[in-house]
Short mmCIF file of C-alpha atoms and ligand atoms in Angstrom, two decimals:
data_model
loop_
_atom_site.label_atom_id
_atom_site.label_comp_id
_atom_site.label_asym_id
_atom_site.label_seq_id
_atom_site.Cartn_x
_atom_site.Cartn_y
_atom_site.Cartn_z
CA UNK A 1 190.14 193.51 124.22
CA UNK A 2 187.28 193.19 122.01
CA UNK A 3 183.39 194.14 122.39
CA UNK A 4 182.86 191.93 124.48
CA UNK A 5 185.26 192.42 127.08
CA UNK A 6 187.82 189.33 126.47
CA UNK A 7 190.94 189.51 125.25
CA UNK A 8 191.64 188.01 122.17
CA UNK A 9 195.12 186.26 120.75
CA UNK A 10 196.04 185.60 117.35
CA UNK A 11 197.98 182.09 117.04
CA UNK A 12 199.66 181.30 113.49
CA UNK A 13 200.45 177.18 113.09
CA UNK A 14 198.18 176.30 115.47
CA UNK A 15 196.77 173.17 113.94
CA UNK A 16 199.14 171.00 115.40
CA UNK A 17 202.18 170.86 117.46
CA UNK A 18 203.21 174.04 119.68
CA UNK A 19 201.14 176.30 117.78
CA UNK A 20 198.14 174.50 119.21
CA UNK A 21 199.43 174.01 122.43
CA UNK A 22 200.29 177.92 123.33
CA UNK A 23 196.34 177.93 121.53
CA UNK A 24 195.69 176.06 124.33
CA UNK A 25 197.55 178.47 127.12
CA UNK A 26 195.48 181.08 125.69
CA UNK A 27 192.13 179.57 125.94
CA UNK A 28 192.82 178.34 129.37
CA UNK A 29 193.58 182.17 130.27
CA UNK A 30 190.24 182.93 128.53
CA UNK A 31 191.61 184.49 125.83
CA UNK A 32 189.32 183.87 122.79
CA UNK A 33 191.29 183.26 119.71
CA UNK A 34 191.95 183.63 115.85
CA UNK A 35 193.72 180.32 114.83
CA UNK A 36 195.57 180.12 111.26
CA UNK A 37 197.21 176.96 109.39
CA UNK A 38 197.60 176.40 105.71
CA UNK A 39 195.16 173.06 105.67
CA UNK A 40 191.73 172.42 106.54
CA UNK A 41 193.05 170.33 109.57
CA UNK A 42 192.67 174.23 111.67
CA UNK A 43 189.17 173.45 111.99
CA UNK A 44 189.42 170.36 113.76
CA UNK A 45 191.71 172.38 116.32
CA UNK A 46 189.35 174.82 116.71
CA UNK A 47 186.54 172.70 117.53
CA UNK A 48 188.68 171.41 120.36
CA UNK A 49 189.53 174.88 121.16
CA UNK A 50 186.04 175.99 121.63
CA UNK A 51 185.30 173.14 123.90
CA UNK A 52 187.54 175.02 126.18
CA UNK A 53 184.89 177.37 126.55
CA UNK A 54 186.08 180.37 124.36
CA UNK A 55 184.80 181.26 121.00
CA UNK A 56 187.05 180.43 118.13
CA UNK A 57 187.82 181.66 114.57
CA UNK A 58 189.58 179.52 112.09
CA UNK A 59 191.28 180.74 109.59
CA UNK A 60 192.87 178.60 106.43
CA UNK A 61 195.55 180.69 104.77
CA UNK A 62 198.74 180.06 103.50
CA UNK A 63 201.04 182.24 105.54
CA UNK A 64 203.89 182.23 102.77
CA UNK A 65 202.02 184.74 101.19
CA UNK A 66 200.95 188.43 100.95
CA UNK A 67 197.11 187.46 100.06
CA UNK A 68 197.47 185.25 103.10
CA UNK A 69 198.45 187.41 106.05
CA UNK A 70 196.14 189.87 104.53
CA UNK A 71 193.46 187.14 105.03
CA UNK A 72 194.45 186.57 108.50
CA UNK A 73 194.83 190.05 109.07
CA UNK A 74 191.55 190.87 108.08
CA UNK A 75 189.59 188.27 109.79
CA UNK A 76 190.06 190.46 113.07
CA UNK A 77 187.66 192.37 111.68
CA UNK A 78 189.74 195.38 113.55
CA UNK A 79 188.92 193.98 117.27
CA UNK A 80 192.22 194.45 119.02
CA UNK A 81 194.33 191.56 118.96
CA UNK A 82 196.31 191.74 122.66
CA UNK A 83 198.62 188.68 122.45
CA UNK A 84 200.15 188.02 118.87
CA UNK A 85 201.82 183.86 118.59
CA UNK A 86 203.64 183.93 115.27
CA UNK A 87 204.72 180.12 115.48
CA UNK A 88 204.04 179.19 112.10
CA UNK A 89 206.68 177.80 110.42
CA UNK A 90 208.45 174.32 108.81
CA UNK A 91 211.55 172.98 108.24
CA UNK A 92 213.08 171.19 104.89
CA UNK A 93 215.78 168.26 105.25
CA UNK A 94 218.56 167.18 102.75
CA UNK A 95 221.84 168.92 101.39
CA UNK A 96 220.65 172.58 99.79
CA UNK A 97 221.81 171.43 96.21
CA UNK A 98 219.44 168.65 96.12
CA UNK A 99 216.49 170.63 97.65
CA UNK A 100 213.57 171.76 95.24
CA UNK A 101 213.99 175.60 95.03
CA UNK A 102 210.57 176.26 95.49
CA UNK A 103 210.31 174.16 98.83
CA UNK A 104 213.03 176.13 100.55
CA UNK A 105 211.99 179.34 99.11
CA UNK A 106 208.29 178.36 101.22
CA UNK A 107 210.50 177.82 103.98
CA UNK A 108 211.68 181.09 103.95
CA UNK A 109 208.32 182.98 102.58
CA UNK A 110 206.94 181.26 105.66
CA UNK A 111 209.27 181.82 108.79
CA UNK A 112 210.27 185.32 107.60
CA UNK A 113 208.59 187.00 104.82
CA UNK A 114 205.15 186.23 105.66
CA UNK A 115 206.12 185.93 109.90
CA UNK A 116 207.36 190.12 109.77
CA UNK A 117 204.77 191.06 107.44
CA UNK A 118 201.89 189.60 110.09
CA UNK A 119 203.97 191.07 112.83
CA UNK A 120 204.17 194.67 111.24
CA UNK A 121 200.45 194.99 110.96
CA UNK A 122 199.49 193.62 113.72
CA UNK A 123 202.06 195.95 115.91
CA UNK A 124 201.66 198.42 114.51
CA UNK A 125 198.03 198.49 115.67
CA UNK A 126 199.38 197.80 119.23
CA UNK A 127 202.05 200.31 119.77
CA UNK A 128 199.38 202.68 118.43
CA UNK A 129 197.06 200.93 121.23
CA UNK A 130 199.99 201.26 123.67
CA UNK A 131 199.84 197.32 124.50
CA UNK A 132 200.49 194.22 123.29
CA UNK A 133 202.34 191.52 124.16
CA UNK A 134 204.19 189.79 120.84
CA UNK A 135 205.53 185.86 120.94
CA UNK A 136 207.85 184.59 118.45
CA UNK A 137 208.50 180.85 118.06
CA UNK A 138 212.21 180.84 116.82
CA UNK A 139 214.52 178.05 117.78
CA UNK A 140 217.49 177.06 119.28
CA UNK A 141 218.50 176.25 115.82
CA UNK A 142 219.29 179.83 114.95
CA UNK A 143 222.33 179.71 116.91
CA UNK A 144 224.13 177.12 114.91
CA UNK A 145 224.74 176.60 110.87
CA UNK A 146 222.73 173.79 109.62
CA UNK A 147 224.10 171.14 107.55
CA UNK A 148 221.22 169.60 105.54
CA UNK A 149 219.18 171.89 107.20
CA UNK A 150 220.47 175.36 106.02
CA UNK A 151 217.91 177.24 104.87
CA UNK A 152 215.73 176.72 107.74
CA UNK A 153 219.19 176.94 110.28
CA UNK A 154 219.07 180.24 108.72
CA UNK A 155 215.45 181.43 109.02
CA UNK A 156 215.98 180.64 112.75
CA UNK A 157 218.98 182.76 113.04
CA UNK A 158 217.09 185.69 111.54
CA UNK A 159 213.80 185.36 113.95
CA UNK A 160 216.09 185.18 116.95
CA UNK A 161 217.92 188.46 116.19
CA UNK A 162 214.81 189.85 114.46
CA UNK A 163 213.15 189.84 117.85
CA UNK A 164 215.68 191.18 120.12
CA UNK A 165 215.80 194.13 117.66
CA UNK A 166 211.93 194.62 117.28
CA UNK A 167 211.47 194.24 121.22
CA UNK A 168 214.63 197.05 121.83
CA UNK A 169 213.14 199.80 118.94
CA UNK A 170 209.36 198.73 121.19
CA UNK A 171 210.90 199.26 124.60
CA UNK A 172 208.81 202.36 126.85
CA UNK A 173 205.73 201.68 123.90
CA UNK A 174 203.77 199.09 125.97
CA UNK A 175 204.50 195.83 123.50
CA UNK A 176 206.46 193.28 124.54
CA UNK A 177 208.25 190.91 122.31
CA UNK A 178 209.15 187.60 123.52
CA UNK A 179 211.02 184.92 121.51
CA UNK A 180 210.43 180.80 122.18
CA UNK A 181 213.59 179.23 121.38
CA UNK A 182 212.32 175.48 121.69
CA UNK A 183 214.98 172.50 120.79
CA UNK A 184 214.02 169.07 119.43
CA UNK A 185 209.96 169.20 120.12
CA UNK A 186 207.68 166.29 119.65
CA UNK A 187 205.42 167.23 116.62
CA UNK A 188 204.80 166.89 112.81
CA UNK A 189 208.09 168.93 112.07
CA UNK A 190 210.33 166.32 111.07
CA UNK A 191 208.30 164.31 109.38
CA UNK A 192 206.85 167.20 107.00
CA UNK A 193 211.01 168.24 106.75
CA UNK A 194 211.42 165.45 105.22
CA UNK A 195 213.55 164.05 108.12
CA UNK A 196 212.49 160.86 109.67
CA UNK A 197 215.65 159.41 108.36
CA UNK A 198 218.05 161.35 110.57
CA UNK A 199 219.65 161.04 114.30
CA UNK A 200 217.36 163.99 114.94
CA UNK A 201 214.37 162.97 113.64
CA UNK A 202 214.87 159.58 115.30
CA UNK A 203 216.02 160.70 119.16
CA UNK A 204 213.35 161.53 121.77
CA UNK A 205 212.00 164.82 121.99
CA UNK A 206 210.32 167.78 124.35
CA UNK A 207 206.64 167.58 124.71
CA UNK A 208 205.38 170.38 123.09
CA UNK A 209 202.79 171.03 125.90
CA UNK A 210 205.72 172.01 127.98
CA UNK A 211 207.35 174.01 125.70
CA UNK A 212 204.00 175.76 124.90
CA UNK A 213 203.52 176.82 128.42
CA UNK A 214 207.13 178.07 128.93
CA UNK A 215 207.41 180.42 126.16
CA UNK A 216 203.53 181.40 127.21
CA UNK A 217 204.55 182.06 130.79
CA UNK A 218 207.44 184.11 129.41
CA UNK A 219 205.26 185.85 126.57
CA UNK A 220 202.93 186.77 129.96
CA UNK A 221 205.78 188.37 131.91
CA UNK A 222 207.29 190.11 128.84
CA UNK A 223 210.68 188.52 128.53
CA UNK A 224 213.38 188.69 125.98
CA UNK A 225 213.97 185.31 124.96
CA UNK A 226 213.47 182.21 126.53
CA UNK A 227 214.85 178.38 125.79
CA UNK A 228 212.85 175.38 126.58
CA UNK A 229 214.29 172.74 128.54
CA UNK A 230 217.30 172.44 130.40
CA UNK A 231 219.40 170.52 127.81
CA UNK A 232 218.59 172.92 125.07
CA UNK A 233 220.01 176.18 127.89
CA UNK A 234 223.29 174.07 127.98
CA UNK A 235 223.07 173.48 124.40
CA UNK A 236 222.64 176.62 123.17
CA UNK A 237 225.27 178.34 125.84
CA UNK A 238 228.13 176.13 124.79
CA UNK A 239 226.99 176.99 120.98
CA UNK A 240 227.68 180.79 121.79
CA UNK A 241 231.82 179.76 122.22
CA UNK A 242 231.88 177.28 119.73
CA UNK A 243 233.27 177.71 116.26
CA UNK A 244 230.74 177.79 113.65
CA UNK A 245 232.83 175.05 111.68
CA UNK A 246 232.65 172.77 114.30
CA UNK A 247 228.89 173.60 114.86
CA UNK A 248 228.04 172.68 111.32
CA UNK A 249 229.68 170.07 111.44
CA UNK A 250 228.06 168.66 114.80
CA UNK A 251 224.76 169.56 112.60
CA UNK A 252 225.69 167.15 109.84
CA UNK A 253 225.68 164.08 112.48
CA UNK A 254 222.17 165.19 113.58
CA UNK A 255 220.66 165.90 110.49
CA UNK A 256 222.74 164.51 107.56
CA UNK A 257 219.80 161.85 105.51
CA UNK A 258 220.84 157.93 106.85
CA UNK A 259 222.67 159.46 110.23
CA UNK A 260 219.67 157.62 112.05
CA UNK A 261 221.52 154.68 111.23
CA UNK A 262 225.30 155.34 111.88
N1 NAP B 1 209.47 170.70 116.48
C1 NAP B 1 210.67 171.20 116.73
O1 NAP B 1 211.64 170.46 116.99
C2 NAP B 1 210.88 172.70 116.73
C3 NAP B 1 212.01 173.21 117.37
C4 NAP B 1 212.21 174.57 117.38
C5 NAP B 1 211.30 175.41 116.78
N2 NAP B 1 210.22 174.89 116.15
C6 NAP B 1 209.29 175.83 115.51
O2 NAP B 1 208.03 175.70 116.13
C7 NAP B 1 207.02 176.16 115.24
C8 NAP B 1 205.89 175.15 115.22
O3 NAP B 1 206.38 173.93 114.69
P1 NAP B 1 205.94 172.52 115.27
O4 NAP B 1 207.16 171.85 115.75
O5 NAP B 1 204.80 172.67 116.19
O6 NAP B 1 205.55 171.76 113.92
P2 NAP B 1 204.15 171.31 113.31
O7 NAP B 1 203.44 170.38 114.22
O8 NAP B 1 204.50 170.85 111.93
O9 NAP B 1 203.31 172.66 113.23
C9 NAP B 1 203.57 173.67 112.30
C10 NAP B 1 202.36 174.57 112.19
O10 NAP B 1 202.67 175.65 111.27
C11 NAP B 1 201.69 175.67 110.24
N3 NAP B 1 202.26 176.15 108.99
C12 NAP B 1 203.41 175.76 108.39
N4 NAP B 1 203.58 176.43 107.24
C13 NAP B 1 202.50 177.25 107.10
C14 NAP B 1 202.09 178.18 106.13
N5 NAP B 1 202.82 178.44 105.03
N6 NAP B 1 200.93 178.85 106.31
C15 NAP B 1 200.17 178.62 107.41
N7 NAP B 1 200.51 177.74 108.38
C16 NAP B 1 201.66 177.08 108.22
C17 NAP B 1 201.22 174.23 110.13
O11 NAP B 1 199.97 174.19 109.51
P3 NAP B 1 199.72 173.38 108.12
O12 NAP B 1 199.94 171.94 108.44
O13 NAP B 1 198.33 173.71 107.77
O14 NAP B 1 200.74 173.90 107.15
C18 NAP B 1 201.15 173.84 111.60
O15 NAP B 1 199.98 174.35 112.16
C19 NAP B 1 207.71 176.37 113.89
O16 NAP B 1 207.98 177.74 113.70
C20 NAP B 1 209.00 175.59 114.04
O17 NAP B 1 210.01 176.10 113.22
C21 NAP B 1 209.97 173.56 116.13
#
């Protein structure tokens, strides 16, 4: 809680896409809010943020990096931050061999390096505070290998079991970690992955409005984990007995460049 009396939530990625919808949970809640994205298009969000009648701060930082988190960090000005939304994160299309290093390497530096690093600081303050409630936006994705999607596949995987560890070593502290495990979600993802050309990018998708307020909800009541949508509990429950082989190779229909046309 800050000076003032509200509580206030820090949402990464919330320019666009789920980020700004759980931005939107939170200022319906009255939560007012510290909003991060990489490009100046966070401060149209948080104009139509503070229309929602809670005051606002936009931060532009690149999340992939040290000096950025730090930047993000420090904008709290060291008000309490109650509800953490580390959603930020992208995705990167096309076999691994083909894939600019440096792209996937952003992939990673975003949806792990600089998601833990914003996480440790930002819990640590809260376990020392005795509360906090932490939300994670990982992905179904993390439960199976993906073909000409790999690197990302694999930054998935890690968030998913990152979380369930964090949340067990927090358990009796008073911080809850939650993990969003959304499937296919209708947003900018797969055309900044580079994947518009795939049966994935092509098939219809969750509304990410939806799967904002489901992993909010959750994030609210503490839980583990939770999966958006129906299809994507199925999904990921017959991906826990499947082979891996045969998973990656299910992937490759979905994601392989051209399989929007076969
Ligand atoms: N869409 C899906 O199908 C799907 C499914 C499962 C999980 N997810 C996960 O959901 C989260 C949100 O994605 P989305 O689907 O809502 O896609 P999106 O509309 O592309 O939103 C991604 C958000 O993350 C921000 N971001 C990306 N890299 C950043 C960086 N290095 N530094 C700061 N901000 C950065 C983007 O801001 P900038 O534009 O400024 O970079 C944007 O605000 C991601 O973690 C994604 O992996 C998505």
């Amino acid at each position: 809680m800050n000076q003032q009396g509200t509580r206030v939530a820090m949402v990464t990625g919330a320019s666009t896409g789920i980020g700004f919808e759980l931005a939107r949970c939170c200022a319906r809640d009255g939560f007012d809010l510290i909003i991060a994205a990489d490009d100046a298009a966070i401060a149209e969000a948080a104009d139509q943020l503070r229309q929602m009648g809670v005051s606002v701060k936009a931060v532009q930082a690149d999340l992939s990096t040290a000096a950025g988190v730090e930047q993000l960090y420090g904008a709290a000005g060291g008000q309490p931050v109650d509800a953490l939304l580390a959603n930020a994160g992208h995705g990167l299309g096309g076999a691994f061999l083909d894939q600019a290093f440096d792209k996937a390497r952003h992939v990673v530096d975003t949806n792990i390096t600089g998601t833990i690093d914003l996480i440790q600081r930002v819990g640590r303050d809260m376990r020392a505070r005795g509360t906090g409630r932490i939300l994670v936006t990982g992905s179904i994705a993390g439960f199976m290998p993906g073909s000409f999607q790999a690197v990302y596949n694999g930054t998935k995987a890690f968030i998913d079991s990152f979380c369930f560890a964090l949340r067990n070593e927090l358990k009796d502290s008073g911080v809850t970690v939650t993990c969003l495990m959304p499937g296919p979600t209708e947003t900018e993802f797969f055309e900044r992955a580079e994947m518009l050309d795939t049966r994935i990018g092509q098939q219809t998708k969750d509304d990410p409005a939806d799967v904002a307020r489901v992993g909010y909800a959750a994030m609210l009541k503490g839980e583990g984990d939770v999966v958006s949508g129906w299809k994507n509990k199925v999904q990921s429950a017959i991906a826990s007995v499947t082979p891996s082989a045969m998973l990656a190779q299910q992937h490759r229909k979905m994601a392989e460049p051209g399989s929007d046309r076969s």
